[in-house]
JSON list of C-alpha atoms in Angstrom, two decimals:
[
{"chain": "A", "resi": 1, "resn": "THR", "atom": "CA", "xyz": [110.28, 17.17, 187.96]},
{"chain": "A", "resi": 2, "resn": "HIS", "atom": "CA", "xyz": [110.37, 17.50, 184.17]},
{"chain": "A", "resi": 3, "resn": "LEU", "atom": "CA", "xyz": [109.03, 13.96, 183.82]},
{"chain": "A", "resi": 4, "resn": "PHE", "atom": "CA", "xyz": [106.06, 14.66, 186.08]},
{"chain": "A", "resi": 5, "resn": "ALA", "atom": "CA", "xyz": [105.51, 18.13, 184.57]},
{"chain": "A", "resi": 6, "resn": "ASP", "atom": "CA", "xyz": [104.85, 16.54, 181.17]},
{"chain": "A", "resi": 7, "resn": "HIS", "atom": "CA", "xyz": [102.07, 14.40, 182.63]},
{"chain": "A", "resi": 8, "resn": "GLY", "atom": "CA", "xyz": [99.94, 17.07, 184.25]},
{"chain": "A", "resi": 9, "resn": "TYR", "atom": "CA", "xyz": [101.77, 17.50, 187.57]},
{"chain": "A", "resi": 10, "resn": "ALA", "atom": "CA", "xyz": [102.57, 21.21, 187.38]},
{"chain": "A", "resi": 11, "resn": "TYR", "atom": "CA", "xyz": [103.54, 21.47, 191.06]},
{"chain": "A", "resi": 12, "resn": "ALA", "atom": "CA", "xyz": [105.68, 18.35, 191.34]},
{"chain": "A", "resi": 13, "resn": "LYS", "atom": "CA", "xyz": [108.64, 18.61, 193.70]},
{"chain": "A", "resi": 14, "resn": "VAL", "atom": "CA", "xyz": [111.54, 16.28, 194.38]},
{"chain": "A", "resi": 15, "resn": "ASN", "atom": "CA", "xyz": [113.59, 16.40, 197.61]},
{"chain": "A", "resi": 16, "resn": "THR", "atom": "CA", "xyz": [116.92, 14.63, 197.90]},
{"chain": "A", "resi": 17, "resn": "LEU", "atom": "CA", "xyz": [117.99, 13.09, 201.24]},
{"chain": "A", "resi": 18, "resn": "LEU", "atom": "CA", "xyz": [121.54, 11.93, 201.86]},
{"chain": "A", "resi": 19, "resn": "ASP", "atom": "CA", "xyz": [122.36, 9.28, 204.46]},
{"chain": "A", "resi": 20, "resn": "LYS", "atom": "CA", "xyz": [126.15, 9.22, 204.82]},
{"chain": "A", "resi": 21, "resn": "HIS", "atom": "CA", "xyz": [128.19, 6.38, 206.36]},
{"chain": "A", "resi": 22, "resn": "PRO", "atom": "CA", "xyz": [131.84, 7.57, 206.41]},
{"chain": "A", "resi": 23, "resn": "ASP", "atom": "CA", "xyz": [133.09, 4.44, 208.11]},
{"chain": "A", "resi": 24, "resn": "LYS", "atom": "CA", "xyz": [131.76, 2.27, 205.31]},
{"chain": "A", "resi": 25, "resn": "LYS", "atom": "CA", "xyz": [132.34, 4.92, 202.63]},
{"chain": "A", "resi": 26, "resn": "ILE", "atom": "CA", "xyz": [128.72, 4.63, 201.60]},
{"chain": "A", "resi": 27, "resn": "VAL", "atom": "CA", "xyz": [126.10, 7.25, 200.86]},
{"chain": "A", "resi": 28, "resn": "ASN", "atom": "CA", "xyz": [122.44, 6.32, 200.63]},
{"chain": "A", "resi": 29, "resn": "ILE", "atom": "CA", "xyz": [120.39, 8.66, 198.45]},
{"chain": "A", "resi": 30, "resn": "THR", "atom": "CA", "xyz": [116.64, 8.87, 198.87]},
{"chain": "A", "resi": 31, "resn": "TYR", "atom": "CA", "xyz": [114.37, 10.83, 196.54]},
{"chain": "A", "resi": 32, "resn": "LYS", "atom": "CA", "xyz": [111.07, 11.96, 197.96]},
{"chain": "A", "resi": 33, "resn": "VAL", "atom": "CA", "xyz": [108.61, 12.97, 195.27]},
{"chain": "A", "resi": 34, "resn": "TYR", "atom": "CA", "xyz": [105.60, 15.17, 195.88]},
{"chain": "A", "resi": 35, "resn": "ARG", "atom": "CA", "xyz": [103.48, 15.04, 192.75]},
{"chain": "A", "resi": 36, "resn": "GLY", "atom": "CA", "xyz": [100.58, 17.19, 193.84]},
{"chain": "A", "resi": 37, "resn": "PRO", "atom": "CA", "xyz": [97.28, 17.24, 191.95]},
{"chain": "A", "resi": 38, "resn": "VAL", "atom": "CA", "xyz": [96.91, 16.80, 188.19]},
{"chain": "A", "resi": 39, "resn": "VAL", "atom": "CA", "xyz": [96.55, 20.31, 186.77]},
{"chain": "A", "resi": 40, "resn": "TYR", "atom": "CA", "xyz": [94.47, 21.26, 183.73]},
{"chain": "A", "resi": 41, "resn": "ILE", "atom": "CA", "xyz": [94.63, 24.31, 181.48]},
{"chain": "A", "resi": 42, "resn": "ASN", "atom": "CA", "xyz": [91.70, 26.61, 182.21]},
{"chain": "A", "resi": 43, "resn": "ARG", "atom": "CA", "xyz": [92.14, 29.50, 179.76]},
{"chain": "A", "resi": 44, "resn": "ILE", "atom": "CA", "xyz": [94.66, 30.55, 177.11]},
{"chain": "A", "resi": 45, "resn": "GLU", "atom": "CA", "xyz": [94.74, 34.32, 176.62]},
{"chain": "A", "resi": 46, "resn": "ILE", "atom": "CA", "xyz": [96.71, 36.16, 173.93]},
{"chain": "A", "resi": 47, "resn": "THR", "atom": "CA", "xyz": [97.76, 39.80, 174.28]},
{"chain": "A", "resi": 48, "resn": "GLY", "atom": "CA", "xyz": [99.92, 42.25, 172.32]},
{"chain": "A", "resi": 49, "resn": "ASN", "atom": "CA", "xyz": [98.81, 41.17, 168.84]},
{"chain": "A", "resi": 50, "resn": "THR", "atom": "CA", "xyz": [97.39, 44.38, 167.38]},
{"chain": "A", "resi": 51, "resn": "LYS", "atom": "CA", "xyz": [97.68, 43.15, 163.76]},
{"chain": "A", "resi": 52, "resn": "THR", "atom": "CA", "xyz": [98.05, 39.39, 163.85]},
{"chain": "A", "resi": 53, "resn": "ARG", "atom": "CA", "xyz": [94.82, 37.49, 164.36]},
{"chain": "A", "resi": 54, "resn": "ASP", "atom": "CA", "xyz": [94.43, 35.21, 167.37]},
{"chain": "A", "resi": 55, "resn": "LYS", "atom": "CA", "xyz": [93.96, 32.10, 165.23]},
{"chain": "A", "resi": 56, "resn": "VAL", "atom": "CA", "xyz": [97.39, 32.59, 163.62]},
{"chain": "A", "resi": 57, "resn": "ILE", "atom": "CA", "xyz": [98.96, 32.29, 167.07]},
{"chain": "A", "resi": 58, "resn": "ARG", "atom": "CA", "xyz": [96.62, 29.65, 168.50]},
{"chain": "A", "resi": 59, "resn": "ARG", "atom": "CA", "xyz": [97.34, 27.16, 165.74]},
{"chain": "A", "resi": 60, "resn": "GLN", "atom": "CA", "xyz": [100.99, 27.17, 166.84]},
{"chain": "A", "resi": 61, "resn": "ILE", "atom": "CA", "xyz": [100.06, 26.27, 170.43]},
{"chain": "A", "resi": 62, "resn": "LEU", "atom": "CA", "xyz": [100.35, 22.53, 171.07]},
{"chain": "A", "resi": 63, "resn": "ILE", "atom": "CA", "xyz": [98.11, 22.51, 174.14]},
{"chain": "A", "resi": 64, "resn": "ALA", "atom": "CA", "xyz": [94.44, 23.42, 174.46]},
{"chain": "A", "resi": 65, "resn": "GLU", "atom": "CA", "xyz": [92.05, 24.46, 177.17]},
{"chain": "A", "resi": 66, "resn": "LYS", "atom": "CA", "xyz": [90.90, 21.62, 179.47]},
{"chain": "A", "resi": 67, "resn": "TRP", "atom": "CA", "xyz": [93.98, 19.58, 178.53]},
{"chain": "A", "resi": 68, "resn": "PRO", "atom": "CA", "xyz": [96.36, 18.30, 181.24]},
{"chain": "A", "resi": 69, "resn": "TYR", "atom": "CA", "xyz": [99.32, 20.55, 181.91]},
{"chain": "A", "resi": 70, "resn": "SER", "atom": "CA", "xyz": [102.49, 19.78, 179.91]},
{"chain": "A", "resi": 71, "resn": "ALA", "atom": "CA", "xyz": [105.66, 21.83, 180.37]},
{"chain": "A", "resi": 72, "resn": "LYS", "atom": "CA", "xyz": [107.18, 20.38, 177.20]},
{"chain": "A", "resi": 73, "resn": "ARG", "atom": "CA", "xyz": [104.19, 21.32, 175.04]},
{"chain": "A", "resi": 74, "resn": "ILE", "atom": "CA", "xyz": [104.19, 24.85, 176.41]},
{"chain": "A", "resi": 75, "resn": "GLU", "atom": "CA", "xyz": [107.91, 25.25, 175.72]},
{"chain": "A", "resi": 76, "resn": "LYS", "atom": "CA", "xyz": [107.55, 23.96, 172.15]},
{"chain": "A", "resi": 77, "resn": "SER", "atom": "CA", "xyz": [104.53, 26.21, 171.59]},
{"chain": "A", "resi": 78, "resn": "GLU", "atom": "CA", "xyz": [106.60, 29.26, 172.46]},
{"chain": "A", "resi": 79, "resn": "GLU", "atom": "CA", "xyz": [109.30, 28.17, 170.00]},
{"chain": "A", "resi": 80, "resn": "ARG", "atom": "CA", "xyz": [106.73, 27.66, 167.23]},
{"chain": "A", "resi": 81, "resn": "ILE", "atom": "CA", "xyz": [105.29, 31.15, 167.72]},
{"chain": "A", "resi": 82, "resn": "ARG", "atom": "CA", "xyz": [108.79, 32.66, 167.57]},
{"chain": "A", "resi": 83, "resn": "ARG", "atom": "CA", "xyz": [109.52, 30.83, 164.31]},
{"chain": "A", "resi": 84, "resn": "LEU", "atom": "CA", "xyz": [106.61, 32.58, 162.61]},
{"chain": "A", "resi": 85, "resn": "GLY", "atom": "CA", "xyz": [108.87, 35.63, 162.30]},
{"chain": "A", "resi": 86, "resn": "PHE", "atom": "CA", "xyz": [106.07, 38.07, 163.14]},
{"chain": "A", "resi": 87, "resn": "PHE", "atom": "CA", "xyz": [107.12, 38.98, 166.69]},
{"chain": "A", "resi": 88, "resn": "GLU", "atom": "CA", "xyz": [110.10, 40.56, 168.40]},
{"chain": "A", "resi": 89, "resn": "ASP", "atom": "CA", "xyz": [109.35, 38.84, 171.69]},
{"chain": "A", "resi": 90, "resn": "VAL", "atom": "CA", "xyz": [107.16, 35.93, 172.82]},
{"chain": "A", "resi": 91, "resn": "GLN", "atom": "CA", "xyz": [106.42, 34.89, 176.39]},
{"chain": "A", "resi": 92, "resn": "ILE", "atom": "CA", "xyz": [104.04, 32.28, 177.77]},
{"chain": "A", "resi": 93, "resn": "LYS", "atom": "CA", "xyz": [103.40, 32.87, 181.46]},
{"chain": "A", "resi": 94, "resn": "GLN", "atom": "CA", "xyz": [101.49, 30.63, 183.85]},
{"chain": "A", "resi": 95, "resn": "GLU", "atom": "CA", "xyz": [98.98, 31.97, 186.36]},
{"chain": "A", "resi": 96, "resn": "LYS", "atom": "CA", "xyz": [96.92, 30.15, 188.95]},
{"chain": "A", "resi": 97, "resn": "ALA", "atom": "CA", "xyz": [93.21, 29.98, 188.25]},
{"chain": "A", "resi": 98, "resn": "ALA", "atom": "CA", "xyz": [90.35, 30.02, 190.77]},
{"chain": "A", "resi": 99, "resn": "LYS", "atom": "CA", "xyz": [90.66, 26.27, 191.31]},
{"chain": "A", "resi": 100, "resn": "GLU", "atom": "CA", "xyz": [93.77, 24.61, 192.67]},
{"chain": "A", "resi": 101, "resn": "ASP", "atom": "CA", "xyz": [93.92, 22.09, 189.84]},
{"chain": "A", "resi": 102, "resn": "GLU", "atom": "CA", "xyz": [93.70, 24.69, 187.05]},
{"chain": "A", "resi": 103, "resn": "LEU", "atom": "CA", "xyz": [96.15, 27.09, 185.38]},
{"chain": "A", "resi": 104, "resn": "ASN", "atom": "CA", "xyz": [95.75, 29.99, 182.97]},
{"chain": "A", "resi": 105, "resn": "LEU", "atom": "CA", "xyz": [98.28, 30.56, 180.20]},
{"chain": "A", "resi": 106, "resn": "LYS", "atom": "CA", "xyz": [99.05, 34.16, 179.21]},
{"chain": "A", "resi": 107, "resn": "VAL", "atom": "CA", "xyz": [100.61, 34.39, 175.75]},
{"chain": "A", "resi": 108, "resn": "LYS", "atom": "CA", "xyz": [102.22, 37.82, 175.40]},
{"chain": "A", "resi": 109, "resn": "VAL", "atom": "CA", "xyz": [103.70, 38.88, 172.06]},
{"chain": "A", "resi": 110, "resn": "LYS", "atom": "CA", "xyz": [105.35, 42.01, 170.71]},
{"chain": "A", "resi": 111, "resn": "GLU", "atom": "CA", "xyz": [104.81, 42.50, 167.00]},
{"chain": "A", "resi": 112, "resn": "MET", "atom": "CA", "xyz": [107.48, 43.50, 164.50]},
{"chain": "A", "resi": 113, "resn": "LEU", "atom": "CA", "xyz": [107.44, 44.88, 160.98]},
{"chain": "A", "resi": 114, "resn": "THR", "atom": "CA", "xyz": [106.81, 42.10, 158.45]},
{"chain": "A", "resi": 115, "resn": "GLY", "atom": "CA", "xyz": [106.82, 44.04, 155.18]},
{"chain": "A", "resi": 116, "resn": "SER", "atom": "CA", "xyz": [109.82, 44.80, 152.99]},
{"chain": "A", "resi": 117, "resn": "PHE", "atom": "CA", "xyz": [110.59, 46.92, 149.97]},
{"chain": "A", "resi": 118, "resn": "GLY", "atom": "CA", "xyz": [113.66, 46.88, 147.79]},
{"chain": "A", "resi": 119, "resn": "ILE", "atom": "CA", "xyz": [114.94, 48.43, 144.58]},
{"chain": "A", "resi": 120, "resn": "GLY", "atom": "CA", "xyz": [118.02, 47.81, 142.52]},
{"chain": "A", "resi": 121, "resn": "GLY", "atom": "CA", "xyz": [119.58, 47.90, 139.12]},
{"chain": "A", "resi": 122, "resn": "GLY", "atom": "CA", "xyz": [122.50, 46.66, 137.11]},
{"chain": "A", "resi": 123, "resn": "TYR", "atom": "CA", "xyz": [123.92, 45.76, 133.74]},
{"chain": "A", "resi": 124, "resn": "SER", "atom": "CA", "xyz": [124.10, 42.47, 131.88]},
{"chain": "A", "resi": 125, "resn": "THR", "atom": "CA", "xyz": [125.23, 41.52, 128.39]},
{"chain": "A", "resi": 126, "resn": "ARG", "atom": "CA", "xyz": [121.78, 40.11, 127.65]},
{"chain": "A", "resi": 127, "resn": "ASP", "atom": "CA", "xyz": [119.47, 42.81, 129.02]},
{"chain": "A", "resi": 128, "resn": "LYS", "atom": "CA", "xyz": [121.92, 45.74, 129.10]},
{"chain": "A", "resi": 129, "resn": "PHE", "atom": "CA", "xyz": [120.86, 48.17, 131.82]},
{"chain": "A", "resi": 130, "resn": "TYR", "atom": "CA", "xyz": [117.96, 47.02, 133.94]},
{"chain": "A", "resi": 131, "resn": "PHE", "atom": "CA", "xyz": [115.92, 48.19, 136.94]},
{"chain": "A", "resi": 132, "resn": "MET", "atom": "CA", "xyz": [114.20, 45.92, 139.45]},
{"chain": "A", "resi": 133, "resn": "SER", "atom": "CA", "xyz": [111.99, 46.30, 142.50]},
{"chain": "A", "resi": 134, "resn": "GLU", "atom": "CA", "xyz": [110.10, 44.07, 144.92]},
{"chain": "A", "resi": 135, "resn": "ILE", "atom": "CA", "xyz": [107.56, 44.63, 147.69]},
{"chain": "A", "resi": 136, "resn": "SER", "atom": "CA", "xyz": [106.49, 41.82, 150.00]},
{"chain": "A", "resi": 137, "resn": "GLU", "atom": "CA", "xyz": [104.44, 41.19, 153.13]},
{"chain": "A", "resi": 138, "resn": "ARG", "atom": "CA", "xyz": [104.97, 38.07, 155.29]},
{"chain": "A", "resi": 139, "resn": "ASN", "atom": "CA", "xyz": [101.83, 38.56, 157.41]},
{"chain": "A", "resi": 140, "resn": "PHE", "atom": "CA", "xyz": [99.23, 39.80, 154.93]},
{"chain": "A", "resi": 141, "resn": "LEU", "atom": "CA", "xyz": [96.17, 41.27, 156.69]},
{"chain": "A", "resi": 142, "resn": "GLY", "atom": "CA", "xyz": [97.34, 39.61, 159.90]},
{"chain": "A", "resi": 143, "resn": "LYS", "atom": "CA", "xyz": [96.37, 36.16, 158.55]},
{"chain": "A", "resi": 144, "resn": "GLY", "atom": "CA", "xyz": [99.90, 34.76, 158.30]},
{"chain": "A", "resi": 145, "resn": "GLN", "atom": "CA", "xyz": [99.74, 34.73, 154.51]},
{"chain": "A", "resi": 146, "resn": "LYS", "atom": "CA", "xyz": [102.65, 35.77, 152.27]},
{"chain": "A", "resi": 147, "resn": "ILE", "atom": "CA", "xyz": [102.29, 37.98, 149.22]},
{"chain": "A", "resi": 148, "resn": "SER", "atom": "CA", "xyz": [104.88, 39.65, 147.02]},
{"chain": "A", "resi": 149, "resn": "LEU", "atom": "CA", "xyz": [104.98, 41.75, 143.86]},
{"chain": "A", "resi": 150, "resn": "SER", "atom": "CA", "xyz": [108.17, 42.16, 141.83]},
{"chain": "A", "resi": 151, "resn": "PHE", "atom": "CA", "xyz": [109.15, 43.50, 138.45]},
{"chain": "A", "resi": 152, "resn": "ARG", "atom": "CA", "xyz": [112.22, 43.92, 136.29]},
{"chain": "A", "resi": 153, "resn": "ILE", "atom": "CA", "xyz": [112.50, 46.39, 133.41]},
{"chain": "A", "resi": 154, "resn": "SER", "atom": "CA", "xyz": [115.26, 46.57, 130.82]},
{"chain": "A", "resi": 155, "resn": "SER", "atom": "CA", "xyz": [115.70, 47.73, 127.24]},
{"chain": "A", "resi": 156, "resn": "LYS", "atom": "CA", "xyz": [115.20, 44.12, 126.10]},
{"chain": "A", "resi": 157, "resn": "ALA", "atom": "CA", "xyz": [112.43, 42.78, 128.30]},
{"chain": "A", "resi": 158, "resn": "ILE", "atom": "CA", "xyz": [109.81, 43.57, 130.94]},
{"chain": "A", "resi": 159, "resn": "ARG", "atom": "CA", "xyz": [108.83, 41.04, 133.55]},
{"chain": "A", "resi": 160, "resn": "TYR", "atom": "CA", "xyz": [106.67, 41.13, 136.67]},
{"chain": "A", "resi": 161, "resn": "SER", "atom": "CA", "xyz": [105.26, 38.51, 139.01]},
{"chain": "A", "resi": 162, "resn": "LEU", "atom": "CA", "xyz": [102.65, 38.30, 141.75]},
{"chain": "A", "resi": 163, "resn": "ASP", "atom": "CA", "xyz": [103.04, 35.49, 144.28]},
{"chain": "A", "resi": 164, "resn": "PHE", "atom": "CA", "xyz": [100.76, 34.37, 147.10]},
{"chain": "A", "resi": 165, "resn": "PHE", "atom": "CA", "xyz": [101.10, 31.63, 149.72]},
{"chain": "A", "resi": 166, "resn": "ASP", "atom": "CA", "xyz": [98.75, 30.55, 152.51]},
{"chain": "A", "resi": 167, "resn": "PRO", "atom": "CA", "xyz": [100.39, 28.00, 154.86]},
{"chain": "A", "resi": 168, "resn": "TYR", "atom": "CA", "xyz": [97.02, 27.07, 156.46]},
{"chain": "A", "resi": 169, "resn": "PHE", "atom": "CA", "xyz": [94.45, 27.23, 153.66]},
{"chain": "A", "resi": 170, "resn": "ARG", "atom": "CA", "xyz": [90.97, 27.86, 155.13]},
{"chain": "A", "resi": 171, "resn": "ASP", "atom": "CA", "xyz": [92.34, 27.05, 158.59]},
{"chain": "A", "resi": 172, "resn": "THR", "atom": "CA", "xyz": [93.35, 23.51, 157.63]},
{"chain": "A", "resi": 173, "resn": "ARG", "atom": "CA", "xyz": [96.73, 21.76, 157.62]},
{"chain": "A", "resi": 174, "resn": "TYR", "atom": "CA", "xyz": [96.92, 22.14, 153.84]},
{"chain": "A", "resi": 175, "resn": "SER", "atom": "CA", "xyz": [98.81, 24.97, 152.16]},
{"chain": "A", "resi": 176, "resn": "LEU", "atom": "CA", "xyz": [97.93, 26.81, 148.96]},
{"chain": "A", "resi": 177, "resn": "GLY", "atom": "CA", "xyz": [100.07, 28.97, 146.71]},
{"chain": "A", "resi": 178, "resn": "TRP", "atom": "CA", "xyz": [99.79, 30.55, 143.28]},
{"chain": "A", "resi": 179, "resn": "SER", "atom": "CA", "xyz": [101.87, 32.74, 140.99]},
{"chain": "A", "resi": 180, "resn": "ILE", "atom": "CA", "xyz": [101.05, 35.01, 138.07]},
{"chain": "A", "resi": 181, "resn": "TYR", "atom": "CA", "xyz": [103.80, 36.00, 135.63]},
{"chain": "A", "resi": 182, "resn": "ASP", "atom": "CA", "xyz": [103.89, 38.41, 132.74]},
{"chain": "A", "resi": 183, "resn": "TYR", "atom": "CA", "xyz": [106.93, 38.48, 130.46]},
{"chain": "A", "resi": 184, "resn": "LYS", "atom": "CA", "xyz": [107.48, 40.62, 127.39]},
{"chain": "A", "resi": 185, "resn": "THR", "atom": "CA", "xyz": [110.58, 40.62, 125.18]},
{"chain": "A", "resi": 186, "resn": "GLU", "atom": "CA", "xyz": [111.74, 41.99, 121.86]},
{"chain": "A", "resi": 187, "resn": "SER", "atom": "CA", "xyz": [112.49, 38.50, 120.55]},
{"chain": "A", "resi": 188, "resn": "SER", "atom": "CA", "xyz": [109.78, 36.86, 118.46]},
{"chain": "A", "resi": 189, "resn": "SER", "atom": "CA", "xyz": [111.13, 33.29, 118.58]},
{"chain": "A", "resi": 190, "resn": "PRO", "atom": "CA", "xyz": [109.16, 30.71, 120.60]},
{"chain": "A", "resi": 191, "resn": "LEU", "atom": "CA", "xyz": [110.37, 30.27, 124.16]},
{"chain": "A", "resi": 192, "resn": "ILE", "atom": "CA", "xyz": [109.77, 27.85, 126.99]},
{"chain": "A", "resi": 193, "resn": "SER", "atom": "CA", "xyz": [111.46, 28.81, 130.23]},
{"chain": "A", "resi": 194, "resn": "TYR", "atom": "CA", "xyz": [111.75, 26.78, 133.43]},
{"chain": "A", "resi": 195, "resn": "GLU", "atom": "CA", "xyz": [112.09, 27.67, 137.10]},
{"chain": "A", "resi": 196, "resn": "TRP", "atom": "CA", "xyz": [112.81, 24.74, 139.38]},
{"chain": "A", "resi": 197, "resn": "PHE", "atom": "CA", "xyz": [111.54, 23.96, 142.88]},
{"chain": "A", "resi": 198, "resn": "PRO", "atom": "CA", "xyz": [112.55, 21.09, 145.18]},
{"chain": "A", "resi": 199, "resn": "ASN", "atom": "CA", "xyz": [108.99, 19.80, 145.75]},
{"chain": "A", "resi": 200, "resn": "ARG", "atom": "CA", "xyz": [107.89, 16.58, 144.09]},
{"chain": "A", "resi": 201, "resn": "ALA", "atom": "CA", "xyz": [104.83, 17.80, 142.19]},
{"chain": "A", "resi": 202, "resn": "LYS", "atom": "CA", "xyz": [103.56, 18.20, 138.63]},
{"chain": "A", "resi": 203, "resn": "PHE", "atom": "CA", "xyz": [101.96, 20.80, 136.38]},
{"chain": "A", "resi": 204, "resn": "PHE", "atom": "CA", "xyz": [99.22, 20.99, 133.84]},
{"chain": "A", "resi": 205, "resn": "LEU", "atom": "CA", "xyz": [99.56, 23.54, 131.05]},
{"chain": "A", "resi": 206, "resn": "GLU", "atom": "CA", "xyz": [96.26, 25.33, 130.51]},
{"chain": "A", "resi": 207, "resn": "GLU", "atom": "CA", "xyz": [96.34, 25.26, 126.71]},
{"chain": "A", "resi": 208, "resn": "TYR", "atom": "CA", "xyz": [97.10, 21.53, 126.33]},
{"chain": "A", "resi": 209, "resn": "ASN", "atom": "CA", "xyz": [95.61, 19.89, 129.40]},
{"chain": "A", "resi": 210, "resn": "PHE", "atom": "CA", "xyz": [98.24, 17.18, 129.88]},
{"chain": "A", "resi": 211, "resn": "PRO", "atom": "CA", "xyz": [101.26, 16.70, 132.18]},
{"chain": "A", "resi": 212, "resn": "VAL", "atom": "CA", "xyz": [104.18, 18.61, 130.72]},
{"chain": "A", "resi": 213, "resn": "PHE", "atom": "CA", "xyz": [107.05, 17.25, 132.78]},
{"chain": "A", "resi": 214, "resn": "PRO", "atom": "CA", "xyz": [107.41, 13.93, 134.61]},
{"chain": "A", "resi": 215, "resn": "ASP", "atom": "CA", "xyz": [109.85, 14.57, 137.45]},
{"chain": "A", "resi": 216, "resn": "ASP", "atom": "CA", "xyz": [109.91, 17.87, 139.29]},
{"chain": "A", "resi": 217, "resn": "PHE", "atom": "CA", "xyz": [108.03, 21.04, 140.15]},
{"chain": "A", "resi": 218, "resn": "ALA", "atom": "CA", "xyz": [108.32, 23.73, 137.44]},
{"chain": "A", "resi": 219, "resn": "TYR", "atom": "CA", "xyz": [106.83, 26.90, 136.00]},
{"chain": "A", "resi": 220, "resn": "TYR", "atom": "CA", "xyz": [106.19, 26.83, 132.27]},
{"chain": "A", "resi": 221, "resn": "LEU", "atom": "CA", "xyz": [105.98, 30.05, 130.31]},
{"chain": "A", "resi": 222, "resn": "LEU", "atom": "CA", "xyz": [104.97, 29.59, 126.67]},
{"chain": "A", "resi": 223, "resn": "LYS", "atom": "CA", "xyz": [105.86, 32.62, 124.56]},
{"chain": "A", "resi": 224, "resn": "ASP", "atom": "CA", "xyz": [103.95, 33.54, 121.42]},
{"chain": "A", "resi": 225, "resn": "ASN", "atom": "CA", "xyz": [103.92, 36.69, 119.25]},
{"chain": "A", "resi": 226, "resn": "LYS", "atom": "CA", "xyz": [106.35, 38.74, 121.40]},
{"chain": "A", "resi": 227, "resn": "ASN", "atom": "CA", "xyz": [104.10, 38.69, 124.49]},
{"chain": "A", "resi": 228, "resn": "GLU", "atom": "CA", "xyz": [103.97, 36.08, 127.17]},
{"chain": "A", "resi": 229, "resn": "SER", "atom": "CA", "xyz": [101.27, 36.13, 129.84]},
{"chain": "A", "resi": 230, "resn": "ARG", "atom": "CA", "xyz": [100.16, 32.95, 131.59]},
{"chain": "A", "resi": 231, "resn": "ILE", "atom": "CA", "xyz": [98.47, 31.98, 134.82]},
{"chain": "A", "resi": 232, "resn": "ILE", "atom": "CA", "xyz": [100.04, 28.73, 136.00]},
{"chain": "A", "resi": 233, "resn": "TYR", "atom": "CA", "xyz": [97.80, 25.98, 137.41]},
{"chain": "A", "resi": 234, "resn": "ARG", "atom": "CA", "xyz": [99.28, 23.41, 139.78]},
{"chain": "A", "resi": 235, "resn": "ALA", "atom": "CA", "xyz": [98.20, 19.77, 139.77]},
{"chain": "A", "resi": 236, "resn": "ARG", "atom": "CA", "xyz": [99.40, 16.22, 140.34]},
{"chain": "A", "resi": 237, "resn": "ALA", "atom": "CA", "xyz": [100.47, 14.13, 137.36]},
{"chain": "A", "resi": 238, "resn": "PRO", "atom": "CA", "xyz": [101.81, 10.54, 137.07]},
{"chain": "A", "resi": 239, "resn": "ILE", "atom": "CA", "xyz": [105.53, 10.05, 136.58]},
{"chain": "A", "resi": 240, "resn": "GLY", "atom": "CA", "xyz": [106.44, 8.64, 133.17]},
{"chain": "A", "resi": 241, "resn": "SER", "atom": "CA", "xyz": [108.14, 9.23, 129.84]},
{"chain": "A", "resi": 242, "resn": "HIS", "atom": "CA", "xyz": [104.94, 10.68, 128.33]},
{"chain": "A", "resi": 243, "resn": "GLY", "atom": "CA", "xyz": [105.70, 14.06, 129.87]},
{"chain": "A", "resi": 244, "resn": "SER", "atom": "CA", "xyz": [108.90, 14.71, 127.90]},
{"chain": "A", "resi": 245, "resn": "LYS", "atom": "CA", "xyz": [107.07, 13.88, 124.65]},
{"chain": "A", "resi": 246, "resn": "CYS", "atom": "CA", "xyz": [104.40, 16.42, 125.52]},
{"chain": "A", "resi": 247, "resn": "ILE", "atom": "CA", "xyz": [107.03, 19.13, 125.93]},
{"chain": "A", "resi": 248, "resn": "ALA", "atom": "CA", "xyz": [108.35, 18.56, 122.42]},
{"chain": "A", "resi": 249, "resn": "SER", "atom": "CA", "xyz": [104.84, 18.47, 121.03]},
{"chain": "A", "resi": 250, "resn": "SER", "atom": "CA", "xyz": [103.71, 21.70, 122.65]},
{"chain": "A", "resi": 251, "resn": "PHE", "atom": "CA", "xyz": [106.91, 23.47, 121.62]},
{"chain": "A", "resi": 252, "resn": "LYS", "atom": "CA", "xyz": [106.50, 22.30, 118.02]},
{"chain": "A", "resi": 253, "resn": "ASN", "atom": "CA", "xyz": [102.89, 23.45, 117.85]},
{"chain": "A", "resi": 254, "resn": "SER", "atom": "CA", "xyz": [103.86, 26.89, 119.10]},
{"chain": "A", "resi": 255, "resn": "SER", "atom": "CA", "xyz": [106.61, 27.14, 116.51]},
{"chain": "A", "resi": 256, "resn": "ASN", "atom": "CA", "xyz": [104.23, 26.42, 113.66]},
{"chain": "A", "resi": 257, "resn": "SER", "atom": "CA", "xyz": [101.61, 28.97, 114.81]}
]
C-alpha cells in the first residue's frame, strides 16, 4: 500500500489470499489490490501557530494544494516542520473533503519558547575577571529568522556583537546573514583577529576593497587607535595567492598610520 500511496492512491488496499496444498507442501499466495481513485489535496490548513507565520510552516511542506496525494511527502513534511525547533508538537491529519477524490490536510502545531537569555563570568590570565551575557531569538517576529546580541566586559577589553540570519531571504531559497562587532581594548598595537567558519566563501574588507584571504570564510577586525569597530561585508572572491599578500599589505599600512 505504501507504493500506491506515494502515487495518489490514498485508499489503496491489498488483500492476501492463501491457497494451501498440504499434500504437495505448496502454498499459493495471491495478492488482490484495490487501488481506488487517484486522490488530490484540496486544502492545507494550519492551526495553533499564534506567533509563527503561516509561510514559515508552508515552505516546509513538500506537497501543495491540487497535487496528487503522497504519503511519503506528507511524512517528510511533518519531519521538516519539527526540525524547525519552534514547536513542541506537530501533527498532520487527513480529512475527507466534499468530493471522493479529494483530501484536506490539517497541520496542527503547538508552539514553544524560542528565546534564550544567559549570563556568566570568569577569570582568565589575559582579561582577568570578566562578565558576559547573551540574548537570542530563534524565531524573530515569527518569521523564522535568528537574531542574537552578546557582550563581554573585562578590565582589559569590551566586546559586543549583533548577529542576524534569515534562512529564506525574501521568501526565496537563498539565505542572508550579517554580523556587527565592536571591540575595545587597552592595547594600542595593531591587531587583526580571525574567526573561522566551515563555509567556502570570501570576504572584502571595506577600507581596501580587495579579497583579504584566499581559502576560507573569516571575520576580519582591523584595530586602530585603541578602538575597533567594523561592519563586515560578505562577498565572493577568487582563490589565489594574491589574498595572502593583501593581508600583509593591509597590516603594514595600519602599522604605519
